[in-house]
XYZ file of N, CA and C in Angstrom:
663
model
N 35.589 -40.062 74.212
C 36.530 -41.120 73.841
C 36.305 -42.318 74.759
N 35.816 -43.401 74.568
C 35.590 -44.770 75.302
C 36.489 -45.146 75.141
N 36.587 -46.317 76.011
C 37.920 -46.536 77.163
C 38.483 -47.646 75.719
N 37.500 -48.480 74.640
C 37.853 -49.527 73.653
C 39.225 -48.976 72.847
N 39.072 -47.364 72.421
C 39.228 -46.625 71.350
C 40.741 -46.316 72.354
N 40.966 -45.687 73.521
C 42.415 -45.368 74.381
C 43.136 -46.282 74.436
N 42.138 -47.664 74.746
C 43.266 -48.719 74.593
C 44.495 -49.014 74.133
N 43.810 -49.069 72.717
C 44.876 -49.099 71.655
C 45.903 -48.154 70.975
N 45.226 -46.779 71.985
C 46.390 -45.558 71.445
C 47.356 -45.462 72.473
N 47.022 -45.998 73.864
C 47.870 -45.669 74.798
C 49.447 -45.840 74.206
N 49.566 -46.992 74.010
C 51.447 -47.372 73.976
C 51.812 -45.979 72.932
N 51.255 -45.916 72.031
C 52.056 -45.065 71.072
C 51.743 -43.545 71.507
N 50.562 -43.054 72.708
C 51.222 -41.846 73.335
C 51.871 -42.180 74.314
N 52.243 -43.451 74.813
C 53.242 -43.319 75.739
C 54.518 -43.466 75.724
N 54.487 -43.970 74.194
C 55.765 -43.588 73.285
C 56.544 -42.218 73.094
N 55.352 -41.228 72.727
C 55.426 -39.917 72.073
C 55.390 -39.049 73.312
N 55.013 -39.367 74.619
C 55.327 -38.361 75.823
C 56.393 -38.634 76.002
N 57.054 -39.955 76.266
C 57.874 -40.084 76.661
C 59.598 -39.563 76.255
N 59.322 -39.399 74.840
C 60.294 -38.775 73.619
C 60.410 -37.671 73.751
N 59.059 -36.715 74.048
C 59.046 -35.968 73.943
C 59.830 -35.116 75.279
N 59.129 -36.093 76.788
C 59.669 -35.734 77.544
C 61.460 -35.169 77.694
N 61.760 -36.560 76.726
C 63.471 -36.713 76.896
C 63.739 -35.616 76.318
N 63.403 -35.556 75.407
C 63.820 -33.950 74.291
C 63.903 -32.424 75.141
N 62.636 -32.710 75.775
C 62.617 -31.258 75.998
C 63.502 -31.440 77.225
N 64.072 -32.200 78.056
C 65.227 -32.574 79.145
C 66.452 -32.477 78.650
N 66.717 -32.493 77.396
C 67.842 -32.808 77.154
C 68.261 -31.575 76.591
N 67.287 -30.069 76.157
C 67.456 -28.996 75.651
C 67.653 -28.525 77.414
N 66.500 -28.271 78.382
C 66.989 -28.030 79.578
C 68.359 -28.320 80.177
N 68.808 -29.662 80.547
C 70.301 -30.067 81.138
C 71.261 -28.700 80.181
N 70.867 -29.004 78.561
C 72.328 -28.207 78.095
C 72.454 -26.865 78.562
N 71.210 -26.207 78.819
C 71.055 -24.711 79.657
C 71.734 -24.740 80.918
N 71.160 -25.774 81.962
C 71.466 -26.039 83.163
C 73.140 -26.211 83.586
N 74.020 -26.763 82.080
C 74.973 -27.429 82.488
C 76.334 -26.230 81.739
N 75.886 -25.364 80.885
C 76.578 -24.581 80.026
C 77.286 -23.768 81.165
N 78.818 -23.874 80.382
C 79.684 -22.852 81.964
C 80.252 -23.702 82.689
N 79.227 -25.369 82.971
C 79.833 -26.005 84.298
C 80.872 -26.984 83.771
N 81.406 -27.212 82.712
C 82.165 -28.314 82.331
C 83.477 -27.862 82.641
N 84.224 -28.726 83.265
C 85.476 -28.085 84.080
C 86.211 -30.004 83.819
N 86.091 -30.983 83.443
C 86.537 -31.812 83.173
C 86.414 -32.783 84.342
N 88.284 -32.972 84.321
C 87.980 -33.434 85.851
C 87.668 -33.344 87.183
N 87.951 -31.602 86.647
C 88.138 -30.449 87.763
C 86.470 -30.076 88.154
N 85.481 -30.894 87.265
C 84.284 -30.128 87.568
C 83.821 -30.082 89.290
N 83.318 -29.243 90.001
C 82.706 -29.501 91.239
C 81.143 -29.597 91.334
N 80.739 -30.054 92.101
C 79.052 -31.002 91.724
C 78.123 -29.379 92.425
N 78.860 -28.271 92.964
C 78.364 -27.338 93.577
C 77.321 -27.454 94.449
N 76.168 -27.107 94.760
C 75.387 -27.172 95.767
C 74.602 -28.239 95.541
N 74.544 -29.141 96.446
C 73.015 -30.314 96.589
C 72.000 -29.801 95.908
N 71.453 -28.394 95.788
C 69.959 -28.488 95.354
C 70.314 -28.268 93.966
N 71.407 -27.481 93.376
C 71.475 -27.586 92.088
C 71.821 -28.783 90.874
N 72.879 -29.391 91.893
C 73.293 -30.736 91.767
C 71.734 -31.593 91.399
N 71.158 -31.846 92.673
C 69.802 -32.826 92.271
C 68.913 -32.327 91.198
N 68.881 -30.701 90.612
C 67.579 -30.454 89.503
C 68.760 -31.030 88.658
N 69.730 -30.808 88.196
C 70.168 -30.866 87.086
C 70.943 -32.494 86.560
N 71.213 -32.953 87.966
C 71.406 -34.763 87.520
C 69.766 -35.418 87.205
N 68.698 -34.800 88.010
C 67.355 -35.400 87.616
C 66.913 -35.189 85.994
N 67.367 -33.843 85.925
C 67.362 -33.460 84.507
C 68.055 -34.583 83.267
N 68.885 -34.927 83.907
C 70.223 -35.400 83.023
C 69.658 -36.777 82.578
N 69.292 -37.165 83.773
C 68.733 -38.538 84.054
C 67.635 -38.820 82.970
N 66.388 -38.025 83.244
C 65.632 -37.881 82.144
C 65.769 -37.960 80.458
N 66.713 -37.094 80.286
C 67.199 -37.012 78.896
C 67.996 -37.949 78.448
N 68.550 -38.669 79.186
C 69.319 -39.947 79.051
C 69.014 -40.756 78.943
N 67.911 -41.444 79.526
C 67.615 -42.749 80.204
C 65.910 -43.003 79.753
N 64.962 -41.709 79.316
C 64.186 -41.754 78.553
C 63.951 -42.423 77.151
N 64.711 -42.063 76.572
C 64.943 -42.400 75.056
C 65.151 -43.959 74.911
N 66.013 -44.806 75.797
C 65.728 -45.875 75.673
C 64.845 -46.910 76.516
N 64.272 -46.173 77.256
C 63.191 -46.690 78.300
C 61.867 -46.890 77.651
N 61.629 -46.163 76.657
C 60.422 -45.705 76.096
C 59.605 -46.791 75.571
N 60.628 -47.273 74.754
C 59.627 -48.860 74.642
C 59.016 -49.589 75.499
N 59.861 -49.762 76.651
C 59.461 -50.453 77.653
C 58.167 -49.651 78.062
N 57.893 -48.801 78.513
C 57.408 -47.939 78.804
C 55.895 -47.591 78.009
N 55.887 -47.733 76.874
C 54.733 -48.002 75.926
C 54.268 -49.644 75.916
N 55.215 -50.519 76.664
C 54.991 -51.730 76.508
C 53.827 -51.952 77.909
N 54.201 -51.020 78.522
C 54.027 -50.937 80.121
C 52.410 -50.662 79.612
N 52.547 -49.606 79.441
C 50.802 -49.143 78.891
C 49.765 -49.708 78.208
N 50.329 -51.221 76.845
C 49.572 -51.676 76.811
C 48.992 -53.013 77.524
N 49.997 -53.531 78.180
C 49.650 -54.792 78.967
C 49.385 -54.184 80.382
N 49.196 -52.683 81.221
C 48.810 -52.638 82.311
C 47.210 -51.538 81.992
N 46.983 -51.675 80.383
C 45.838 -50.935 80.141
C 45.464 -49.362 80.149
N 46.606 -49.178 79.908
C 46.200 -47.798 79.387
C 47.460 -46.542 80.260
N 47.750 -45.308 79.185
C 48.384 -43.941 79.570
C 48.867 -44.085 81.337
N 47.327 -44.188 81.631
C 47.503 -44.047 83.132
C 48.441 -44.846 83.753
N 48.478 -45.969 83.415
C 49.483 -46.748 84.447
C 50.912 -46.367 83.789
N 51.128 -45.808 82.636
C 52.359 -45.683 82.266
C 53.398 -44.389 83.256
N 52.360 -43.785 83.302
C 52.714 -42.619 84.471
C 53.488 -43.036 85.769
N 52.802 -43.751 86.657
C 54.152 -44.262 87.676
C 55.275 -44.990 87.203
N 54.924 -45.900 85.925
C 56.128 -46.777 85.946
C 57.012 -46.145 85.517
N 57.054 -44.600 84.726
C 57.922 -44.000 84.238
C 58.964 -43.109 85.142
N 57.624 -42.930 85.993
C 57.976 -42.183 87.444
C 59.393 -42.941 88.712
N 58.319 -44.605 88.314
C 59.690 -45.074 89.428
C 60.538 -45.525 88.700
N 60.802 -45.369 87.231
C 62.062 -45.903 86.506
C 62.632 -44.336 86.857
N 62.554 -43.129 87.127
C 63.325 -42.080 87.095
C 63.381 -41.731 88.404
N 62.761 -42.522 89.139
C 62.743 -42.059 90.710
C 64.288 -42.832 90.902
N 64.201 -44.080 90.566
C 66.026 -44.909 91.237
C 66.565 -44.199 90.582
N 67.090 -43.992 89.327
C 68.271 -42.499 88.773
C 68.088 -41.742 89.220
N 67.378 -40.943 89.584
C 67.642 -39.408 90.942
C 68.205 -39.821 92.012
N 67.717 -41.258 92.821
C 68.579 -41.657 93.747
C 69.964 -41.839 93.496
N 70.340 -42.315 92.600
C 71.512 -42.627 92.204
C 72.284 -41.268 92.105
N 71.726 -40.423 91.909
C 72.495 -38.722 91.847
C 72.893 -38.739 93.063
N 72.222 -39.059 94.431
C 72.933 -38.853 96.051
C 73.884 -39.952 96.030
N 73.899 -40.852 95.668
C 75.486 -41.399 95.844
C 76.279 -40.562 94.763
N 76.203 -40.377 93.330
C 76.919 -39.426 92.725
C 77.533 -38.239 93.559
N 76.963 -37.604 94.043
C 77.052 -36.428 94.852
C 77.691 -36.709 96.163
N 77.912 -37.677 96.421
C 78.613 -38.143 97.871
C 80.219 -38.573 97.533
N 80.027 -38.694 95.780
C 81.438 -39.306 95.877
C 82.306 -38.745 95.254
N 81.444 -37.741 94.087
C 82.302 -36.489 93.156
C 82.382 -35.762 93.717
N 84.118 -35.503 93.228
C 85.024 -34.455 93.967
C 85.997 -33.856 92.480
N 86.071 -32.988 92.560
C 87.077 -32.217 91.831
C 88.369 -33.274 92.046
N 89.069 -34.342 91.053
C 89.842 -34.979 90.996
C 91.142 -34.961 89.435
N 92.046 -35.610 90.031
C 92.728 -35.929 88.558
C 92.742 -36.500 87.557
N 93.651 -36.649 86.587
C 93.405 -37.774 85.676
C 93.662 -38.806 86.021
N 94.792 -39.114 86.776
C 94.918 -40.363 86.793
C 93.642 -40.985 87.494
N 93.360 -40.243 88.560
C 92.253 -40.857 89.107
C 90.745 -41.148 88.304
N 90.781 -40.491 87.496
C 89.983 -40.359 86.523
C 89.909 -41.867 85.123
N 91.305 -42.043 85.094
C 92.198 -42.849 84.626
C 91.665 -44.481 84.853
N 91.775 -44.592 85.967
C 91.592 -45.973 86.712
C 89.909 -46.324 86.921
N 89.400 -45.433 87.171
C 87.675 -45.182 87.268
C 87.317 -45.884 86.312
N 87.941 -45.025 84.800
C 87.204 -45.283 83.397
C 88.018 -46.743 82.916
N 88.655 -47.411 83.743
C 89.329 -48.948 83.099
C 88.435 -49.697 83.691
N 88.252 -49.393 85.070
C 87.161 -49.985 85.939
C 85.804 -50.276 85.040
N 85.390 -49.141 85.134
C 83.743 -48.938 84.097
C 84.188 -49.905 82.951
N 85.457 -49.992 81.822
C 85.540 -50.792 81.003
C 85.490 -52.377 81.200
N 86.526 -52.499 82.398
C 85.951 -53.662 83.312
C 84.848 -54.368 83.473
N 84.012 -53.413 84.178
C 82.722 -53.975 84.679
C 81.910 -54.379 83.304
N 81.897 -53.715 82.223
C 81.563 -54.097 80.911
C 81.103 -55.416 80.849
N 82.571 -56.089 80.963
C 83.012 -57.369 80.382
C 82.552 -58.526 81.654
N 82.004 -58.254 82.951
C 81.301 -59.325 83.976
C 79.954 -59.658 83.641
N 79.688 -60.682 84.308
C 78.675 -61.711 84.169
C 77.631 -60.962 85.353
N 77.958 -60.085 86.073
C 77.386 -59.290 86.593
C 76.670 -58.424 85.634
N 77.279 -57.704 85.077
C 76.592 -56.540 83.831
C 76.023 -57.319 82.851
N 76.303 -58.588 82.553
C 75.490 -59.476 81.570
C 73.936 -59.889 81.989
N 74.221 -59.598 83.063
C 72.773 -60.334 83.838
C 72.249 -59.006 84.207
N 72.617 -58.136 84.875
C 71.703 -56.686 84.754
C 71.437 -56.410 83.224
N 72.184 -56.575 82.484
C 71.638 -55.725 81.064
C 70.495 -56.655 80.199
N 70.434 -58.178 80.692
C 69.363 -58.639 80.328
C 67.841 -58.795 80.858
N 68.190 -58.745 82.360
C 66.888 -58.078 83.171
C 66.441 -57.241 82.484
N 67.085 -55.383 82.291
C 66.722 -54.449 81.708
C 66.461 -54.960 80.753
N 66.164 -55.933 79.671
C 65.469 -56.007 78.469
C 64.541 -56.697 78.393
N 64.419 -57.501 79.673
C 63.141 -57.983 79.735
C 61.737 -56.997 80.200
N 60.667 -57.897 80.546
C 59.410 -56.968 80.956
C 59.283 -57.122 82.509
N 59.188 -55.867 82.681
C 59.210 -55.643 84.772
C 57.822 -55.105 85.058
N 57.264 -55.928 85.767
C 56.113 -55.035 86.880
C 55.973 -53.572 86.805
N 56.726 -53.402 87.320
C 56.786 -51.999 87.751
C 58.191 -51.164 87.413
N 58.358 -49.638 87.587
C 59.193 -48.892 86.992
C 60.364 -48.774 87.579
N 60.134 -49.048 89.049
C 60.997 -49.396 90.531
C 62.382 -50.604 89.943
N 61.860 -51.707 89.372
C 61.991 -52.760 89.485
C 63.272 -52.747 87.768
N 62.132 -52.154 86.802
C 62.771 -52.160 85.791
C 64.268 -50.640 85.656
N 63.703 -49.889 86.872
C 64.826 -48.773 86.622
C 66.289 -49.352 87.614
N 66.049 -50.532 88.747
C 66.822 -51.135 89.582
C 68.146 -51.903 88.366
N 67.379 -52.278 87.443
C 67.619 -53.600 86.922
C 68.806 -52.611 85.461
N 67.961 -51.777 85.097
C 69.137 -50.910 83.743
C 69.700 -50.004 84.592
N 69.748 -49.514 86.023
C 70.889 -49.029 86.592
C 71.946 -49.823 86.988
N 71.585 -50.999 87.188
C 72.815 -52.395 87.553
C 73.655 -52.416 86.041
N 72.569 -52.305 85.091
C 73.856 -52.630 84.042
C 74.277 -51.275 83.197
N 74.026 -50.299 83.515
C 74.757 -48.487 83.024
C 75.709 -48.452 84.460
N 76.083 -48.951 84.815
C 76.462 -48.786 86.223
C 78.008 -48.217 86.028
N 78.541 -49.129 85.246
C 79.900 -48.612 84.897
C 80.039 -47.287 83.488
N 78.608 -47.486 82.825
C 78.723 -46.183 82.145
C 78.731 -45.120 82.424
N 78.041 -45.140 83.746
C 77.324 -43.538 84.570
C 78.831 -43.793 85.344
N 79.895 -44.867 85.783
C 81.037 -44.000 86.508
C 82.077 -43.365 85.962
N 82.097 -44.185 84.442
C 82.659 -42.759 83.441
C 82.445 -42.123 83.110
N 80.797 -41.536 83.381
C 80.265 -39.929 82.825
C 80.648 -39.556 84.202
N 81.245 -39.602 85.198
C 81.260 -39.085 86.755
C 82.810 -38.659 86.386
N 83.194 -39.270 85.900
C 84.924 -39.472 86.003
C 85.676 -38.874 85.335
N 84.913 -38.767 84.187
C 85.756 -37.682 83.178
C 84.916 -36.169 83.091
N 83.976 -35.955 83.769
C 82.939 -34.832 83.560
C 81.989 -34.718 83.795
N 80.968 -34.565 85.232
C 79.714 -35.294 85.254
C 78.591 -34.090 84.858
N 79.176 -32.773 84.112
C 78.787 -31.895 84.041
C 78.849 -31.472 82.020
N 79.207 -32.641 81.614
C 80.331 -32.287 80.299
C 79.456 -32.952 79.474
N 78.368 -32.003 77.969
C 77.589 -32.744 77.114
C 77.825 -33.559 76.224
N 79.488 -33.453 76.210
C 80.046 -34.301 75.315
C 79.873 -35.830 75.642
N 80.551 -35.912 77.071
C 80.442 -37.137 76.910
C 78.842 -38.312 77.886
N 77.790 -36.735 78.202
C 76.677 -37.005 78.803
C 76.189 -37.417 77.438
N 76.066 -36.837 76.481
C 75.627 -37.787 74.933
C 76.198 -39.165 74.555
N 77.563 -39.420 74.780
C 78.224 -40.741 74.517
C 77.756 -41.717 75.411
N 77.823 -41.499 76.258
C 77.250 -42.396 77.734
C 75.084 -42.805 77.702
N 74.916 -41.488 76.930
C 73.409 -41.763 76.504
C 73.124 -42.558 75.852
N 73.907 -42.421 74.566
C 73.892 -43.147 72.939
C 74.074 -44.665 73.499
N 75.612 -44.955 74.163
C 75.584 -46.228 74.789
C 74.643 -47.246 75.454
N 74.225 -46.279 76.811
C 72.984 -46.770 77.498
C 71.732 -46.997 76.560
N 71.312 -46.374 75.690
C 70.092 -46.933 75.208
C 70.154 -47.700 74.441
N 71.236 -47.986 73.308
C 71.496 -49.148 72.327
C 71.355 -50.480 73.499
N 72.143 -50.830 74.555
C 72.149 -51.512 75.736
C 70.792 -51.478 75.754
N 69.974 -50.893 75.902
C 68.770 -51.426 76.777
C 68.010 -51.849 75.162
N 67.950 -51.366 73.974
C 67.555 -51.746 72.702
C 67.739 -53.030 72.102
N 69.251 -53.052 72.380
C 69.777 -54.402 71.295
C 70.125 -55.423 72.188
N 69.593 -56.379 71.623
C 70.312 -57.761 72.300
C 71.810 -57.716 72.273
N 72.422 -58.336 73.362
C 74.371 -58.468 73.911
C 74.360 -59.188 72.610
N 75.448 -58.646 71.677
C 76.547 -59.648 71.165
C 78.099 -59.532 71.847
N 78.943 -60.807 71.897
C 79.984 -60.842 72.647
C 80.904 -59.885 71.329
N 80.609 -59.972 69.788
C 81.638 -58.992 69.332
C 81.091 -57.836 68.762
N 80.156 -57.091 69.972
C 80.173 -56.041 69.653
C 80.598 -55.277 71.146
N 79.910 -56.417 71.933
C 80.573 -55.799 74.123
C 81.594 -55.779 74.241
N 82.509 -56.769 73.517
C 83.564 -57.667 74.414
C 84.637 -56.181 73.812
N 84.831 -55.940 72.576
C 85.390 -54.559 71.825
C 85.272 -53.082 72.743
N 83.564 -52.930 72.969
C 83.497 -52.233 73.607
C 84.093 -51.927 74.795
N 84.171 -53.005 75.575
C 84.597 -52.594 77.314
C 86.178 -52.995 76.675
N 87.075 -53.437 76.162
C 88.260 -52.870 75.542
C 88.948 -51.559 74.945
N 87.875 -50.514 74.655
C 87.971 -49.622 74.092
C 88.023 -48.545 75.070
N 86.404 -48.941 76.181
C 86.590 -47.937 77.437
C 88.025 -48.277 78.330
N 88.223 -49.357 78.361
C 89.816 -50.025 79.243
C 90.798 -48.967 78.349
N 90.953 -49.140 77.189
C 91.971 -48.496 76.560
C 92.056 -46.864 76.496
N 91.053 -46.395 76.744
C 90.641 -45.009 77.051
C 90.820 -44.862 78.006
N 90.669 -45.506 79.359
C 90.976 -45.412 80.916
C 92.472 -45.283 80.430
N 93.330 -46.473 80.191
C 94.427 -46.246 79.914
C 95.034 -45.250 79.132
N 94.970 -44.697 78.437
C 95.274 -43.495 77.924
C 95.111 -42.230 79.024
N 93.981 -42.364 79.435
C 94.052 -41.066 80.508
C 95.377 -40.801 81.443
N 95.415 -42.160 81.810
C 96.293 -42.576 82.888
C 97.822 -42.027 82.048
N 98.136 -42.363 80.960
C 99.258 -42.509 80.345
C 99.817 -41.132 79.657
N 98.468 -40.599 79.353
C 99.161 -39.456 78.369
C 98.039 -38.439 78.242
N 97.018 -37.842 79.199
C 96.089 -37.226 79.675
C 95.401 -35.954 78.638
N 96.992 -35.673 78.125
C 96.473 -34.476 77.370
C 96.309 -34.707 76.202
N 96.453 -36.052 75.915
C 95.639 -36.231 74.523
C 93.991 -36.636 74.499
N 93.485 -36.145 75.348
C 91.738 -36.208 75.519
C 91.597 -34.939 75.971
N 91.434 -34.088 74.618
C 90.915 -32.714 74.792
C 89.909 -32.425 75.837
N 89.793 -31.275 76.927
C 88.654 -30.977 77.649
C 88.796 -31.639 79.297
N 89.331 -32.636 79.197
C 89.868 -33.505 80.241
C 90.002 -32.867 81.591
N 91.261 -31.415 81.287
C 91.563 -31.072 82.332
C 91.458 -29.487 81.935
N 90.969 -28.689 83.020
C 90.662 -27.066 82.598
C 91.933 -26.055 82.077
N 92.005 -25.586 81.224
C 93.106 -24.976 80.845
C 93.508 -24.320 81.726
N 95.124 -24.319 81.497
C 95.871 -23.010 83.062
C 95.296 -21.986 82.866
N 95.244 -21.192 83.822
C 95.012 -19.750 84.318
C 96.315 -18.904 83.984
């Protein structure tokens, strides 16, 4: 196979690893995570299990909408090969991001849980998250750079997958689905501005009336 003929296939296997990767991550996490959903009550249990299974998480999450970029990466840096680190350091800053996760989840309440997820709805709606979520859609150097840039703007999504369950597939899928449309679709103000109203109004609800968000909190003993 001469190097003319890889050229042009690279992006679209670096499409199809990359999918593939997420897939088979995202069948792993649900193994990894089955048993541990405890709501608010979940505990992050040991550091080393904690880091395979947020790296895991990370993967299956954050793959699926990276991927373009990522095949984009391969054909303007020439081929498979270079797609390999950049994929590497777009998943290297989300594993980091698991040690602050892990430094700050604690088996908590709703209310506390409550205020987190108005926050995350919050941050939605800043000119801060407007400007990280358009970095992430532009084209980055490197994987470092482009995984810096879509963790600035999931920032408040990943503190409501922390807040209501950081162990829970329910809403590790909602928080997925979110994050990659974000890194896919261009911002419209009436489709965001709804959105981070909806997470606010869901924060609020926690806060207000807890047991109407099934799973939330672990049933009595």
């Amino acid at each position: 196979m001469n190097l003319e003929f890889r050229r042009p296939a690279a992006p679209v296997m670096a499409l199809g690893l990359t999918l593939g990767l997420a897939a088979a991550c995202w069948a792993a996490a649900a193994r990894l995570m089955h048993g541990m959903d405890m709501g608010v009550a979940t505990s992050p249990g040991s550091f080393g299990f904690f880091a395979a299974t947020w790296t895991t998480m990370m993967a299956a999450m954050m793959l699926p909408g990276a991927a373009p970029a990522v095949a984009r990466h391969a054909r303007a840096a020439g081929g498979l090969r270079a797609a390999l680190p950049f994929a590497g350091g777009y998943l290297a800053v989300w594993a980091l991001a698991g040690v602050v996760a892990y430094a700050l989840d604690r088996p908590h309440g709703s209310p506390a849980a409550g205020v987190l997820v108005i926050a995350a709805g919050a941050y939605e709606l800043t000119p801060v998250k407007r400007y990280f979520r358009r970095r992430c859609r532009e084209y980055a150097g490197s994987g470092l750079g482009f995984g810096l840039y879509c963790a600035g703007s999931s920032a408040g999504l990943m503190a409501m997958l922390v807040a209501l369950g950081v162990m829970s597939l329910w809403w590790m899928s909602v928080v997925a689905a979110l994050a990659s449309a974000q890194k896919l679709l261009p911002a419209k103000r009436a489709v965001d501005v709804p959105l981070g109203l909806a997470v606010i109004a869901l924060g609020s609800t926690i806060v207000i009336a807890p047991a109407l968000l099934p799973g939330l909190t672990p049933p009595p003993m």
